[in-house]
PDB file of C-alpha atoms in Angstrom:
ATOM      1  CA  MET A   1      69.153  61.722 160.317  1.00 60.00           C
ATOM      2  CA  ILE A   2      67.453  58.964 162.220  1.00 67.00           C
ATOM      3  CA  LYS A   3      64.288  60.936 162.821  1.00 68.00           C
ATOM      4  CA  GLN A   4      64.083  62.111 159.024  1.00 71.00           C
ATOM      5  CA  LYS A   5      64.665  58.393 158.045  1.00 69.00           C
ATOM      6  CA  PHE A   6      61.807  57.249 160.561  1.00 68.00           C
ATOM      7  CA  PHE A   7      59.598  59.861 159.447  1.00 72.00           C
ATOM      8  CA  LEU A   8      60.237  58.908 155.703  1.00 72.00           C
ATOM      9  CA  ASP A   9      59.924  55.279 156.385  1.00 72.00           C
ATOM     10  CA  PHE A  10      56.580  55.597 158.346  1.00 73.00           C
ATOM     11  CA  SER A  11      54.647  57.891 156.211  1.00 75.00           C
ATOM     12  CA  SER A  12      55.596  56.085 152.842  1.00 74.00           C
ATOM     13  CA  LYS A  13      54.459  52.994 154.457  1.00 77.00           C
ATOM     14  CA  THR A  14      51.284  54.464 155.916  1.00 82.00           C
ATOM     15  CA  ILE A  15      50.500  55.623 152.412  1.00 80.00           C
ATOM     16  CA  HIS A  16      51.149  52.369 150.742  1.00 75.00           C
ATOM     17  CA  HIS A  17      48.706  50.704 153.466  1.00 79.00           C
ATOM     18  CA  ILE A  18      46.147  53.264 152.918  1.00 85.00           C
ATOM     19  CA  MET A  19      46.312  52.743 149.058  1.00 82.00           C
ATOM     20  CA  GLN A  20      46.361  48.842 149.412  1.00 78.00           C
ATOM     21  CA  ALA A  21      43.136  48.928 151.733  1.00 80.00           C
ATOM     22  CA  PHE A  22      41.352  51.098 149.000  1.00 82.00           C
ATOM     23  CA  GLY A  23      42.451  49.136 146.347  1.00 79.00           C
ATOM     24  CA  GLY A  24      41.192  46.110 148.305  1.00 76.00           C
ATOM     25  CA  ILE A  25      38.020  47.503 148.768  1.00 79.00           C
ATOM     26  CA  VAL A  26      37.670  48.531 145.135  1.00 79.00           C
ATOM     27  CA  VAL A  27      38.597  45.038 143.858  1.00 76.00           C
ATOM     28  CA  ALA A  28      35.955  43.608 146.443  1.00 76.00           C
ATOM     29  CA  VAL A  29      33.210  45.632 145.325  1.00 79.00           C
ATOM     30  CA  PHE A  30      33.867  45.117 141.359  1.00 80.00           C
ATOM     31  CA  ALA A  31      35.414  41.531 141.380  1.00 78.00           C
ATOM     32  CA  GLY A  32      34.020  39.795 144.377  1.00 75.00           C
ATOM     33  CA  PRO A  33      35.449  37.634 147.013  1.00 74.00           C
ATOM     34  CA  ASN A  34      36.831  34.901 144.913  1.00 78.00           C
ATOM     35  CA  ILE A  35      39.205  37.031 143.251  1.00 78.00           C
ATOM     36  CA  VAL A  36      40.134  39.092 146.528  1.00 76.00           C
ATOM     37  CA  GLY A  37      41.034  35.348 147.995  1.00 78.00           C
ATOM     38  CA  THR A  38      43.087  34.956 144.899  1.00 78.00           C
ATOM     39  CA  ILE A  39      45.020  38.135 145.021  1.00 77.00           C
ATOM     40  CA  ALA A  40      45.688  37.555 148.832  1.00 77.00           C
ATOM     41  CA  TYR A  41      47.178  34.273 148.180  1.00 76.00           C
ATOM     42  CA  GLY A  42      49.317  35.516 145.391  1.00 76.00           C
ATOM     43  CA  LEU A  43      50.466  38.542 147.881  1.00 76.00           C
ATOM     44  CA  ALA A  44      51.184  36.153 150.789  1.00 75.00           C
ATOM     45  CA  PHE A  45      53.094  33.717 148.346  1.00 70.00           C
ATOM     46  CA  VAL A  46      55.583  36.310 147.351  1.00 71.00           C
ATOM     47  CA  GLY A  47      55.982  37.744 150.770  1.00 72.00           C
ATOM     48  CA  VAL A  48      57.397  34.644 151.866  1.00 68.00           C
ATOM     49  CA  PHE A  49      60.482  35.059 149.567  1.00 63.00           C
ATOM     50  CA  ASN A  50      60.279  39.178 149.666  1.00 65.00           C
ATOM     51  CA  PHE A  51      62.432  39.008 152.879  1.00 67.00           C
ATOM     52  CA  LEU A  52      65.620  38.396 150.519  1.00 64.00           C
ATOM     53  CA  ASN A  53      65.071  41.994 149.179  1.00 62.00           C
ATOM     54  CA  GLY A  54      64.795  43.576 152.742  1.00 68.00           C
ATOM     55  CA  LEU A  55      68.091  42.111 154.009  1.00 71.00           C
ATOM     56  CA  LEU A  56      70.334  44.402 151.799  1.00 73.00           C
ATOM     57  CA  VAL A  57      68.886  47.855 152.205  1.00 72.00           C
ATOM     58  CA  PRO A  58      69.844  48.556 156.006  1.00 73.00           C
ATOM     59  CA  ALA A  59      73.344  47.050 155.618  1.00 72.00           C
ATOM     60  CA  HIS A  60      73.722  49.442 152.461  1.00 71.00           C
ATOM     61  CA  ILE A  61      72.596  52.516 154.320  1.00 73.00           C
ATOM     62  CA  LYS A  62      75.183  51.694 157.311  1.00 74.00           C
ATOM     63  CA  ILE A  63      78.100  51.430 155.209  1.00 76.00           C
ATOM     64  CA  ILE A  64      77.169  54.661 153.109  1.00 74.00           C
ATOM     65  CA  SER A  65      76.730  56.552 156.375  1.00 76.00           C
ATOM     66  CA  GLU A  66      80.166  55.368 157.651  1.00 77.00           C
ATOM     67  CA  LYS A  67      81.741  57.500 154.732  1.00 74.00           C
ATOM     68  CA  ASN A  68      83.140  54.484 152.687  1.00 73.00           C
ATOM     69  CA  ASN A  69      83.807  54.863 149.096  1.00 78.00           C
ATOM     70  CA  GLU A  70      80.162  55.360 147.674  1.00 77.00           C
ATOM     71  CA  LYS A  71      81.156  54.070 144.316  1.00 81.00           C
ATOM     72  CA  ASP A  72      82.153  50.746 145.465  1.00 79.00           C
ATOM     73  CA  CYS A  73      79.497  50.372 147.991  1.00 77.00           C
ATOM     74  CA  ASN A  74      76.744  50.933 145.178  1.00 80.00           C
ATOM     75  CA  THR A  75      78.502  48.537 142.763  1.00 83.00           C
ATOM     76  CA  THR A  76      78.566  45.925 145.584  1.00 81.00           C
ATOM     77  CA  PHE A  77      74.979  46.641 146.310  1.00 80.00           C
ATOM     78  CA  VAL A  78      73.590  46.588 142.778  1.00 84.00           C
ATOM     79  CA  ILE A  79      75.401  43.291 142.443  1.00 87.00           C
ATOM     80  CA  LEU A  80      74.064  41.941 145.431  1.00 83.00           C
ATOM     81  CA  LYS A  81      70.702  42.780 144.645  1.00 82.00           C
ATOM     82  CA  ILE A  82      70.489  41.213 141.478  1.00 87.00           C
ATOM     83  CA  ILE A  83      71.880  38.211 142.690  1.00 87.00           C
ATOM     84  CA  PHE A  84      69.033  38.084 145.399  1.00 82.00           C
ATOM     85  CA  SER A  85      66.441  39.071 142.759  1.00 82.00           C
ATOM     86  CA  THR A  86      67.417  36.144 140.457  1.00 87.00           C
ATOM     87  CA  ILE A  87      67.077  34.073 143.642  1.00 83.00           C
ATOM     88  CA  PHE A  88      63.833  35.347 144.621  1.00 79.00           C
ATOM     89  CA  ILE A  89      62.541  34.960 141.031  1.00 83.00           C
ATOM     90  CA  PHE A  90      63.781  31.326 140.734  1.00 88.00           C
ATOM     91  CA  MET A  91      62.599  30.289 144.164  1.00 82.00           C
ATOM     92  CA  SER A  92      59.095  31.794 143.255  1.00 78.00           C
ATOM     93  CA  LEU A  93      58.854  30.066 140.126  1.00 86.00           C
ATOM     94  CA  THR A  94      59.868  26.796 141.625  1.00 89.00           C
ATOM     95  CA  PHE A  95      57.534  26.962 144.328  1.00 82.00           C
ATOM     96  CA  TYR A  96      54.813  28.123 142.050  1.00 81.00           C
ATOM     97  CA  LEU A  97      55.467  25.253 139.546  1.00 89.00           C
ATOM     98  CA  PHE A  98      55.733  22.679 142.471  1.00 89.00           C
ATOM     99  CA  ASN A  99      52.243  23.625 143.904  1.00 83.00           C
ATOM    100  CA  LYS A 100      50.585  23.475 140.462  1.00 83.00           C
ATOM    101  CA  TYR A 101      52.097  20.165 139.381  1.00 88.00           C
ATOM    102  CA  TYR A 102      52.720  18.290 142.636  1.00 80.00           C
TER     103      TYR A 102
END
């Protein structure tokens, strides 16, 4: 199971990075370096708070693999995901408005 998870995780991230690099090249050629800088700033800005979403998945996988009640685990995961996503959106908007107006 760990080998399968590692393979799927590695392959999906590799495909994601290749597509991201290709998209960056296309944007740089057609839109210019000014737009690429803006996109890079936006991605870095969102990436600062994106760690909130990454905190829940490994714990959820571990709890499910321990053969606990799957319905309760999924319900808890969805509730926590909604809470963390709301916090993420709130913090992103707050910092964006802070940077724009202060």
